[in-house]
């Protein structure tokens, strides 16, 4: 049996690694993969990114199933192409992926189906956007309406920052946003206070299987300071998601989303990520939807997963998720991102990475922005590695992760030293 994982980041490394632990597999291919997946004995990189070339390969090599990691191929319709050839693939269609590829689509969907979210307005003209910000005041949130690799959100604490974000997204496009067919737009929404959590499920069109809860750290620096990033670390489980809140999220967010999509004529299959803001009183609102697993949340979640992941993916493709039970490691998993010099603005590439350790029973270094060059591993993106470890509690997992991290080095490396602080504080 052969499995194909599409993508090249830390999320895909973790997914492929866990899939490869399933018995009976001949090979797990990662397309295109990175230097970390190339170093894994059970994995094989495939230098393909074109959707139709990937479908050709899956058909020719009789790949059992394909799992899509990143958002870009989903938004481009990879699932539609594979299904048209009767190839087994797990992910949302292009129409369903609009929940992530268009912030405006997602906000209108949530409003229409009464899924709790922040008040918002969408703008294509800078003047109208600036006027709205002046009328609403700060703090306020400005989001690019399109794919921006996790960096298309500015939480503006003052008016000047909010106005600059509008100009950057509508006029300059310094974030290299992949805009929707409607062109450059921004969604401006009210600022929400509380604690963020990531709630990720697998959906088969009718049923949802909740994965282990997780919480990530978006800000670059300790104490949640500095600019927003794609994520500087994460841990699982997330204490903020109590059993009561878990039940509310399934009841008020996840199932209304799956049922609402179906009511709109779009069957939702694939990973569904709800970014939540949870208030002290337990009330919650959806900050955003992603149509794939989060990065770096995937790394701790996959480290805790003990069940046969191929069997779970098969059940999801076949519409049998209601029959699946998942076994999780009781320990906490915590991952710390090691980022490149100048991340998140203009990450430097080509720095040699030293001291990469072998994986152990309680730790794994997942690669994201890495490449091979002259028998060395070098930086090739903003978030370079995610050092992930298990421990009996958050403090123990944190201690172990930083022990492993301190063995690794490269010029200009950035990392936070407080991943998990919110859980420890609780």
CSV table of C-alpha atoms in Angstrom, one decimal:
chain,number,residue,atom,x,y,z
A,1,UNK,CA,0.0,0.0,0.0
A,2,UNK,CA,1.3,3.4,-1.0
A,3,UNK,CA,0.3,6.8,0.5
A,4,UNK,CA,0.9,10.3,-0.9
A,5,UNK,CA,1.2,13.4,1.2
A,6,UNK,CA,1.1,16.7,-0.6
A,7,UNK,CA,3.2,19.6,0.8
A,8,UNK,CA,6.6,20.6,2.0
A,9,UNK,CA,6.2,22.0,5.5
A,10,UNK,CA,6.4,20.9,9.1
A,11,UNK,CA,2.7,19.9,9.0
A,12,UNK,CA,3.3,17.6,6.1
A,13,UNK,CA,6.5,16.1,7.8
A,14,UNK,CA,4.4,15.3,10.9
A,15,UNK,CA,1.5,13.8,8.9
A,16,UNK,CA,3.7,11.7,6.7
A,17,UNK,CA,5.8,10.5,9.7
A,18,UNK,CA,2.6,9.4,11.6
A,19,UNK,CA,1.1,7.7,8.5
A,20,UNK,CA,4.4,5.8,8.0
A,21,UNK,CA,3.9,4.2,11.5
A,22,UNK,CA,0.8,2.4,10.2
A,23,UNK,CA,1.5,-1.3,9.6
A,24,UNK,CA,1.3,-2.7,6.1
A,25,UNK,CA,2.5,0.3,4.2
A,26,UNK,CA,4.9,-0.1,1.4
A,27,UNK,CA,5.9,3.6,1.1
A,28,UNK,CA,4.8,7.1,2.1
A,29,UNK,CA,5.7,9.7,-0.6
A,30,UNK,CA,5.9,13.4,0.2
A,31,UNK,CA,5.5,15.8,-2.7
A,32,UNK,CA,7.7,17.8,-2.7
A,33,UNK,CA,8.8,17.3,0.9
A,34,UNK,CA,11.9,18.9,2.5
A,35,UNK,CA,15.3,17.9,3.9
A,36,UNK,CA,13.6,16.4,7.0
A,37,UNK,CA,11.3,14.1,5.1
A,38,UNK,CA,14.3,13.1,2.9
A,39,UNK,CA,16.1,12.0,6.1
A,40,UNK,CA,13.3,9.8,7.3
A,41,UNK,CA,13.9,6.2,6.3
A,42,UNK,CA,10.2,5.4,5.9
A,43,UNK,CA,9.5,8.4,3.7
A,44,UNK,CA,10.5,9.3,0.1
A,45,UNK,CA,10.4,12.8,-1.4
A,46,UNK,CA,8.7,13.2,-4.8
A,47,UNK,CA,9.7,16.4,-6.7
A,48,UNK,CA,6.3,17.2,-8.0
A,49,UNK,CA,4.0,20.2,-7.3
A,50,UNK,CA,1.7,20.4,-10.3
A,51,UNK,CA,-1.7,19.1,-9.5
A,52,UNK,CA,-2.2,17.1,-12.7
A,53,UNK,CA,1.3,15.6,-12.5
A,54,UNK,CA,0.5,14.5,-9.0
A,55,UNK,CA,-2.7,12.9,-10.2
A,56,UNK,CA,-0.8,11.2,-13.0
A,57,UNK,CA,1.6,9.8,-10.5
A,58,UNK,CA,-1.1,8.6,-8.1
A,59,UNK,CA,-2.9,6.8,-10.9
A,60,UNK,CA,0.2,5.3,-12.4
A,61,UNK,CA,1.7,4.0,-9.1
A,62,UNK,CA,-1.7,2.9,-7.8
A,63,UNK,CA,-1.4,5.1,-4.7
A,64,UNK,CA,-4.0,4.0,-2.1
A,65,UNK,CA,-4.8,7.4,-0.8
A,66,UNK,CA,-3.6,11.0,-0.9
A,67,UNK,CA,-3.6,13.4,2.1
A,68,UNK,CA,-3.3,17.1,1.3
A,69,UNK,CA,-1.4,19.3,3.8
A,70,UNK,CA,-1.3,23.0,2.7
A,71,UNK,CA,-4.1,25.3,1.7
A,72,UNK,CA,-2.8,26.4,-1.8
A,73,UNK,CA,-3.4,23.1,-3.7
A,74,UNK,CA,-6.8,22.8,-2.0
A,75,UNK,CA,-7.8,26.3,-3.1
A,76,UNK,CA,-6.5,25.4,-6.6
A,77,UNK,CA,-8.8,22.3,-6.8
A,78,UNK,CA,-6.6,19.3,-6.3
A,79,UNK,CA,-9.4,17.3,-4.7
A,80,UNK,CA,-11.7,18.0,-7.6
A,81,UNK,CA,-8.9,16.8,-10.1
A,82,UNK,CA,-8.2,13.6,-8.1
A,83,UNK,CA,-11.9,12.7,-7.6
A,84,UNK,CA,-12.6,13.2,-11.4
A,85,UNK,CA,-10.1,10.4,-11.9
A,86,UNK,CA,-11.6,8.2,-9.1
A,87,UNK,CA,-8.5,8.6,-7.0
A,88,UNK,CA,-8.9,8.5,-3.2
A,89,UNK,CA,-8.0,11.8,-1.6
A,90,UNK,CA,-8.7,13.4,1.7
A,91,UNK,CA,-9.3,17.2,1.7
A,92,UNK,CA,-12.0,19.7,0.8
A,93,UNK,CA,-13.0,20.6,-2.7
A,94,UNK,CA,-12.2,24.0,-4.2
A,95,UNK,CA,-15.7,25.2,-3.4
A,96,UNK,CA,-15.4,24.0,0.2
A,97,UNK,CA,-11.9,25.4,0.6
A,98,UNK,CA,-13.4,28.9,0.2
A,99,UNK,CA,-13.9,28.8,4.0
A,100,UNK,CA,-10.1,29.5,4.2
A,101,UNK,CA,-9.3,31.0,0.8
A,102,UNK,CA,-11.8,33.9,1.3
A,103,UNK,CA,-12.2,35.5,4.7
A,104,UNK,CA,-15.3,37.3,3.3
A,105,UNK,CA,-16.9,34.0,2.2
A,106,UNK,CA,-16.2,32.5,5.7
A,107,UNK,CA,-17.7,35.5,7.6
A,108,UNK,CA,-20.8,35.7,5.4
A,109,UNK,CA,-21.2,31.9,5.8
A,110,UNK,CA,-21.0,32.2,9.6
A,111,UNK,CA,-23.4,35.0,9.7
A,112,UNK,CA,-25.9,33.1,7.5
A,113,UNK,CA,-25.7,30.0,9.6
A,114,UNK,CA,-25.6,31.7,13.0
A,115,UNK,CA,-22.1,30.5,13.9
A,116,UNK,CA,-20.7,32.9,16.6
A,117,UNK,CA,-18.1,35.2,15.2
A,118,UNK,CA,-16.9,38.9,15.4
A,119,UNK,CA,-18.8,41.8,13.7
A,120,UNK,CA,-17.2,42.6,10.4
A,121,UNK,CA,-17.2,44.6,7.1
A,122,UNK,CA,-15.4,43.9,3.8
A,123,UNK,CA,-13.8,46.6,1.7
A,124,UNK,CA,-12.1,46.8,-1.7
A,125,UNK,CA,-11.6,50.6,-1.5
A,126,UNK,CA,-8.9,52.1,0.8
A,127,UNK,CA,-10.9,55.3,1.6
A,128,UNK,CA,-14.0,53.4,2.8
A,129,UNK,CA,-11.8,51.1,4.9
A,130,UNK,CA,-10.0,54.0,6.5
A,131,UNK,CA,-13.3,55.7,7.3
A,132,UNK,CA,-14.6,52.5,8.9
A,133,UNK,CA,-11.5,52.2,11.1
A,134,UNK,CA,-11.9,55.8,12.2
A,135,UNK,CA,-15.5,55.2,13.1
A,136,UNK,CA,-14.9,52.0,15.0
A,137,UNK,CA,-11.7,52.9,16.7
A,138,UNK,CA,-8.9,50.6,18.0
A,139,UNK,CA,-8.0,47.9,18.8
A,140,UNK,CA,-9.3,46.4,15.6
A,141,UNK,CA,-8.4,43.5,13.3
A,142,UNK,CA,-7.5,43.8,9.6
A,143,UNK,CA,-7.5,40.6,7.5
A,144,UNK,CA,-6.4,40.1,3.9
A,145,UNK,CA,-9.2,38.4,1.9
A,146,UNK,CA,-7.1,35.6,0.4
A,147,UNK,CA,-4.4,33.1,1.2
A,148,UNK,CA,-1.4,34.7,2.9
A,149,UNK,CA,0.5,31.7,4.4
A,150,UNK,CA,-0.8,32.4,7.9
A,151,UNK,CA,0.4,36.0,7.9
A,152,UNK,CA,-2.6,37.9,6.5
A,153,UNK,CA,-3.9,39.1,9.9
A,154,UNK,CA,-2.9,42.3,11.7
A,155,UNK,CA,-4.3,42.8,15.2
A,156,UNK,CA,-4.0,46.6,15.3
A,157,UNK,CA,-3.8,48.1,18.8
A,158,UNK,CA,-3.9,51.6,17.6
A,159,UNK,CA,-5.4,53.5,14.6
A,160,UNK,CA,-2.0,54.1,12.9
A,161,UNK,CA,-1.3,50.4,12.8
A,162,UNK,CA,-4.8,49.6,11.4
A,163,UNK,CA,-4.5,52.2,8.7
A,164,UNK,CA,-1.0,51.0,7.7
A,165,UNK,CA,-2.4,47.4,7.5
A,166,UNK,CA,-5.1,48.5,5.1
A,167,UNK,CA,-2.6,50.2,2.9
A,168,UNK,CA,-0.3,47.2,3.0
A,169,UNK,CA,-3.0,44.8,2.0
A,170,UNK,CA,-5.0,46.8,-0.5
A,171,UNK,CA,-2.3,49.0,-2.1
A,172,UNK,CA,1.1,47.4,-1.6
A,173,UNK,CA,0.3,43.6,-1.2
A,174,UNK,CA,3.6,43.2,0.7
A,175,UNK,CA,2.2,39.9,2.1
A,176,UNK,CA,2.0,38.4,-1.4
A,177,UNK,CA,-1.6,37.5,-0.8
A,178,UNK,CA,-3.2,35.2,-3.3
A,179,UNK,CA,-6.4,37.2,-3.9
A,180,UNK,CA,-9.8,35.7,-4.7
A,181,UNK,CA,-11.5,36.4,-8.0
A,182,UNK,CA,-13.0,39.5,-6.5
A,183,UNK,CA,-9.5,41.1,-6.3
A,184,UNK,CA,-7.8,42.8,-3.4
A,185,UNK,CA,-10.1,43.1,-0.4
A,186,UNK,CA,-9.8,43.4,3.4
A,187,UNK,CA,-12.1,42.2,6.1
A,188,UNK,CA,-12.1,44.5,9.1
A,189,UNK,CA,-13.6,43.0,12.3
A,190,UNK,CA,-14.0,43.9,15.9
A,191,UNK,CA,-11.2,43.0,18.3
A,192,UNK,CA,-12.0,40.1,20.6
A,193,UNK,CA,-10.4,39.5,24.0
A,194,UNK,CA,-9.9,36.1,25.6
A,195,UNK,CA,-7.8,33.0,25.1
A,196,UNK,CA,-7.2,31.5,21.7
A,197,UNK,CA,-7.4,27.8,21.0
A,198,UNK,CA,-7.2,25.6,17.9
A,199,UNK,CA,-10.0,23.1,17.4
A,200,UNK,CA,-9.3,20.7,14.6
A,201,UNK,CA,-11.6,17.9,13.3
A,202,UNK,CA,-11.7,15.5,10.4
A,203,UNK,CA,-14.9,15.6,8.4
A,204,UNK,CA,-16.4,13.2,6.0
A,205,UNK,CA,-19.4,15.3,4.8
A,206,UNK,CA,-21.8,14.2,7.5
A,207,UNK,CA,-19.7,13.3,10.6
A,208,UNK,CA,-16.9,15.0,12.4
A,209,UNK,CA,-14.1,13.3,14.4
A,210,UNK,CA,-12.4,15.8,16.8
A,211,UNK,CA,-8.7,15.5,17.1
A,212,UNK,CA,-6.7,16.3,20.2
A,213,UNK,CA,-7.1,20.0,21.3
A,214,UNK,CA,-4.2,22.3,20.9
A,215,UNK,CA,-3.1,25.9,21.4
A,216,UNK,CA,-0.5,27.8,19.4
A,217,UNK,CA,1.5,31.0,20.0
A,218,UNK,CA,1.2,33.5,17.1
A,219,UNK,CA,3.4,36.3,18.2
A,220,UNK,CA,7.2,36.3,17.5
A,221,UNK,CA,8.5,37.0,20.9
A,222,UNK,CA,8.1,35.9,24.5
A,223,UNK,CA,5.0,37.0,26.4
A,224,UNK,CA,3.0,37.2,23.2
A,225,UNK,CA,4.9,40.3,22.0
A,226,UNK,CA,6.1,41.3,18.5
A,227,UNK,CA,4.4,40.8,15.1
A,228,UNK,CA,2.0,38.0,14.3
A,229,UNK,CA,3.6,35.0,12.6
A,230,UNK,CA,2.3,31.7,11.2
A,231,UNK,CA,3.0,30.2,14.6
A,232,UNK,CA,6.0,30.0,16.9
A,233,UNK,CA,5.0,26.9,18.9
A,234,UNK,CA,2.1,24.9,20.1
A,235,UNK,CA,1.1,22.3,22.7
A,236,UNK,CA,-1.6,19.6,23.1
A,237,UNK,CA,-4.0,19.2,24.9
A,238,UNK,CA,-5.2,22.7,25.5
A,239,UNK,CA,-6.4,23.1,29.1
A,240,UNK,CA,-8.6,26.1,28.0
A,241,UNK,CA,-10.8,23.6,26.1
A,242,UNK,CA,-12.6,22.0,28.9
A,243,UNK,CA,-15.0,19.1,28.3
A,244,UNK,CA,-17.9,21.6,28.5
A,245,UNK,CA,-16.3,23.9,25.9
A,246,UNK,CA,-15.4,20.9,23.7
A,247,UNK,CA,-19.1,20.0,23.6
A,248,UNK,CA,-20.1,23.5,22.9
A,249,UNK,CA,-17.7,23.8,20.0
A,250,UNK,CA,-19.0,20.6,18.4
A,251,UNK,CA,-22.6,21.7,18.9
A,252,UNK,CA,-22.3,25.5,18.1
A,253,UNK,CA,-19.5,25.5,15.5
A,254,UNK,CA,-18.3,22.3,14.0
A,255,UNK,CA,-21.6,20.5,13.2
A,256,UNK,CA,-23.4,23.7,12.1
A,257,UNK,CA,-20.5,24.3,9.7
A,258,UNK,CA,-20.6,20.9,8.2
A,259,UNK,CA,-24.4,21.0,8.0
A,260,UNK,CA,-24.4,24.5,6.7
A,261,UNK,CA,-22.0,23.7,3.9
A,262,UNK,CA,-24.2,20.8,2.9
A,263,UNK,CA,-27.3,23.1,3.0
A,264,UNK,CA,-25.5,25.5,0.7
A,265,UNK,CA,-24.8,22.6,-1.7
A,266,UNK,CA,-21.2,22.0,-0.8
A,267,UNK,CA,-20.3,18.7,0.9
A,268,UNK,CA,-17.4,19.4,3.3
A,269,UNK,CA,-14.7,16.6,3.6
A,270,UNK,CA,-11.2,17.0,5.0
A,271,UNK,CA,-9.6,18.6,8.0
A,272,UNK,CA,-11.5,21.6,9.4
A,273,UNK,CA,-9.7,24.0,11.7
A,274,UNK,CA,-11.7,26.4,13.8
A,275,UNK,CA,-9.6,29.1,15.4
A,276,UNK,CA,-11.5,30.1,18.5
A,277,UNK,CA,-11.5,33.0,21.0
A,278,UNK,CA,-12.7,31.7,24.4
A,279,UNK,CA,-13.8,34.2,27.0
A,280,UNK,CA,-13.4,33.6,30.8
A,281,UNK,CA,-17.2,32.9,31.0
A,282,UNK,CA,-16.9,30.1,28.5
A,283,UNK,CA,-18.5,31.9,25.6
A,284,UNK,CA,-16.7,31.5,22.3
A,285,UNK,CA,-16.5,33.0,18.8
A,286,UNK,CA,-14.8,31.8,15.7
A,287,UNK,CA,-11.8,33.9,14.6
A,288,UNK,CA,-11.2,32.0,11.4
A,289,UNK,CA,-11.6,28.7,9.6
A,290,UNK,CA,-8.7,26.8,8.0
A,291,UNK,CA,-9.3,23.9,5.6
A,292,UNK,CA,-6.3,22.0,6.7
A,293,UNK,CA,-4.5,21.2,10.0
A,294,UNK,CA,-2.7,24.0,11.7
A,295,UNK,CA,1.1,24.4,11.7
A,296,UNK,CA,2.6,24.1,14.3
A,297,UNK,CA,-0.4,22.4,16.0
A,298,UNK,CA,-0.1,19.3,13.8
A,299,UNK,CA,3.3,18.4,15.2
A,300,UNK,CA,2.2,18.0,18.8
A,301,UNK,CA,-1.1,16.4,17.8
A,302,UNK,CA,0.7,13.8,15.6
A,303,UNK,CA,3.2,13.0,18.3
A,304,UNK,CA,0.3,12.1,20.7
A,305,UNK,CA,-1.7,10.1,18.1
A,306,UNK,CA,-1.4,6.3,18.8
A,307,UNK,CA,-4.1,4.9,16.5
A,308,UNK,CA,-3.6,3.7,13.0
A,309,UNK,CA,-3.7,6.9,11.0
A,310,UNK,CA,-4.2,5.2,7.6
A,311,UNK,CA,-7.3,3.5,9.0
A,312,UNK,CA,-8.7,6.9,10.2
A,313,UNK,CA,-8.0,8.5,6.8
A,314,UNK,CA,-9.7,5.6,5.0
A,315,UNK,CA,-12.8,6.0,7.2
A,316,UNK,CA,-12.9,9.7,6.5
A,317,UNK,CA,-12.7,9.1,2.7
A,318,UNK,CA,-15.4,6.4,2.9
A,319,UNK,CA,-17.8,8.5,5.1
A,320,UNK,CA,-17.4,6.2,8.2
A,321,UNK,CA,-15.9,8.6,10.7
A,322,UNK,CA,-18.8,7.9,13.1
A,323,UNK,CA,-17.3,4.3,13.5
A,324,UNK,CA,-13.9,5.5,14.5
A,325,UNK,CA,-12.4,5.8,18.0
A,326,UNK,CA,-9.0,7.4,18.4
A,327,UNK,CA,-6.4,6.6,21.0
A,328,UNK,CA,-4.2,9.4,22.3
A,329,UNK,CA,-1.0,9.4,24.4
A,330,UNK,CA,-2.0,10.6,27.8
A,331,UNK,CA,1.1,12.8,27.9
A,332,UNK,CA,1.4,16.5,26.8
A,333,UNK,CA,3.2,17.2,23.6
A,334,UNK,CA,4.8,20.6,23.1
A,335,UNK,CA,6.5,22.0,20.0
A,336,UNK,CA,8.9,25.0,19.7
A,337,UNK,CA,9.5,26.6,16.3
A,338,UNK,CA,13.0,27.6,15.3
A,339,UNK,CA,12.7,30.4,12.8
A,340,UNK,CA,15.1,31.9,10.4
A,341,UNK,CA,16.9,35.3,10.7
A,342,UNK,CA,14.5,38.2,9.7
A,343,UNK,CA,11.4,36.1,10.1
A,344,UNK,CA,8.5,37.0,9.5
A,345,UNK,CA,9.3,39.8,7.1
A,346,UNK,CA,12.2,38.6,4.8
A,347,UNK,CA,13.5,35.3,6.2
A,348,UNK,CA,17.1,34.6,5.3
A,349,UNK,CA,17.8,31.3,3.5
A,350,UNK,CA,20.9,29.2,3.1
A,351,UNK,CA,22.2,29.1,6.8
A,352,UNK,CA,23.7,25.7,7.7
A,353,UNK,CA,21.8,23.9,10.4
A,354,UNK,CA,24.1,22.1,13.0
A,355,UNK,CA,23.4,19.5,15.6
A,356,UNK,CA,20.2,17.9,14.3
A,357,UNK,CA,19.5,15.0,16.7
A,358,UNK,CA,18.1,11.6,16.0
A,359,UNK,CA,14.5,11.1,17.0
A,360,UNK,CA,13.8,9.5,20.4
A,361,UNK,CA,10.8,7.9,22.0
A,362,UNK,CA,9.7,11.2,23.5
A,363,UNK,CA,10.9,13.7,20.9
A,364,UNK,CA,11.1,14.5,17.2
A,365,UNK,CA,12.4,17.4,15.2
A,366,UNK,CA,10.0,18.1,12.4
A,367,UNK,CA,11.4,20.1,9.4
A,368,UNK,CA,9.5,22.9,7.7
A,369,UNK,CA,11.7,25.4,5.8
A,370,UNK,CA,14.7,23.2,5.1
A,371,UNK,CA,16.6,22.0,2.1
A,372,UNK,CA,19.6,19.8,1.3
A,373,UNK,CA,22.8,21.5,-0.1
A,374,UNK,CA,26.2,19.8,-0.5
A,375,UNK,CA,25.3,17.1,2.1
A,376,UNK,CA,24.2,19.7,4.6
A,377,UNK,CA,20.8,20.8,5.8
A,378,UNK,CA,20.2,24.5,5.3
A,379,UNK,CA,17.4,27.0,6.1
A,380,UNK,CA,15.0,27.5,3.2
A,381,UNK,CA,12.0,29.3,4.7
A,382,UNK,CA,10.7,31.4,7.6
A,383,UNK,CA,9.8,28.7,10.1
A,384,UNK,CA,12.7,26.2,9.8
A,385,UNK,CA,12.1,23.5,12.4
A,386,UNK,CA,9.6,22.5,15.1
A,387,UNK,CA,11.2,20.7,18.0
A,388,UNK,CA,8.5,18.6,19.6
A,389,UNK,CA,8.6,16.5,22.8
A,390,UNK,CA,6.3,14.6,25.2
A,391,UNK,CA,6.1,15.0,28.9
A,392,UNK,CA,3.9,14.0,31.8
A,393,UNK,CA,2.7,17.6,32.1
A,394,UNK,CA,3.2,20.9,30.3
A,395,UNK,CA,6.3,21.8,32.3
A,396,UNK,CA,7.9,18.5,31.6
A,397,UNK,CA,7.2,18.6,27.9
A,398,UNK,CA,8.5,22.2,27.7
A,399,UNK,CA,11.7,21.2,29.6
A,400,UNK,CA,12.3,18.3,27.2
A,401,UNK,CA,11.6,20.3,24.1
A,402,UNK,CA,14.1,23.0,25.0
A,403,UNK,CA,16.7,20.3,26.0
A,404,UNK,CA,16.5,19.0,22.4
A,405,UNK,CA,16.3,22.5,20.9
A,406,UNK,CA,19.5,23.6,22.6
A,407,UNK,CA,21.4,20.9,20.7
A,408,UNK,CA,20.5,22.6,17.4
A,409,UNK,CA,21.8,25.8,16.0
A,410,UNK,CA,22.0,28.0,12.9
A,411,UNK,CA,23.0,31.6,12.3
A,412,UNK,CA,20.3,34.1,13.0
A,413,UNK,CA,18.0,31.5,14.7
A,414,UNK,CA,14.9,32.9,16.5
A,415,UNK,CA,12.7,31.1,18.9
A,416,UNK,CA,10.5,31.8,21.9
A,417,UNK,CA,11.5,30.4,25.3
A,418,UNK,CA,8.0,30.4,26.8
A,419,UNK,CA,5.9,28.1,24.7
A,420,UNK,CA,3.2,26.7,26.9
A,421,UNK,CA,3.3,29.5,29.4
A,422,UNK,CA,-0.5,30.0,29.3
A,423,UNK,CA,-1.2,26.4,30.2
A,424,UNK,CA,1.4,26.5,33.0
A,425,UNK,CA,-0.1,29.7,34.3
A,426,UNK,CA,-3.6,28.1,34.4
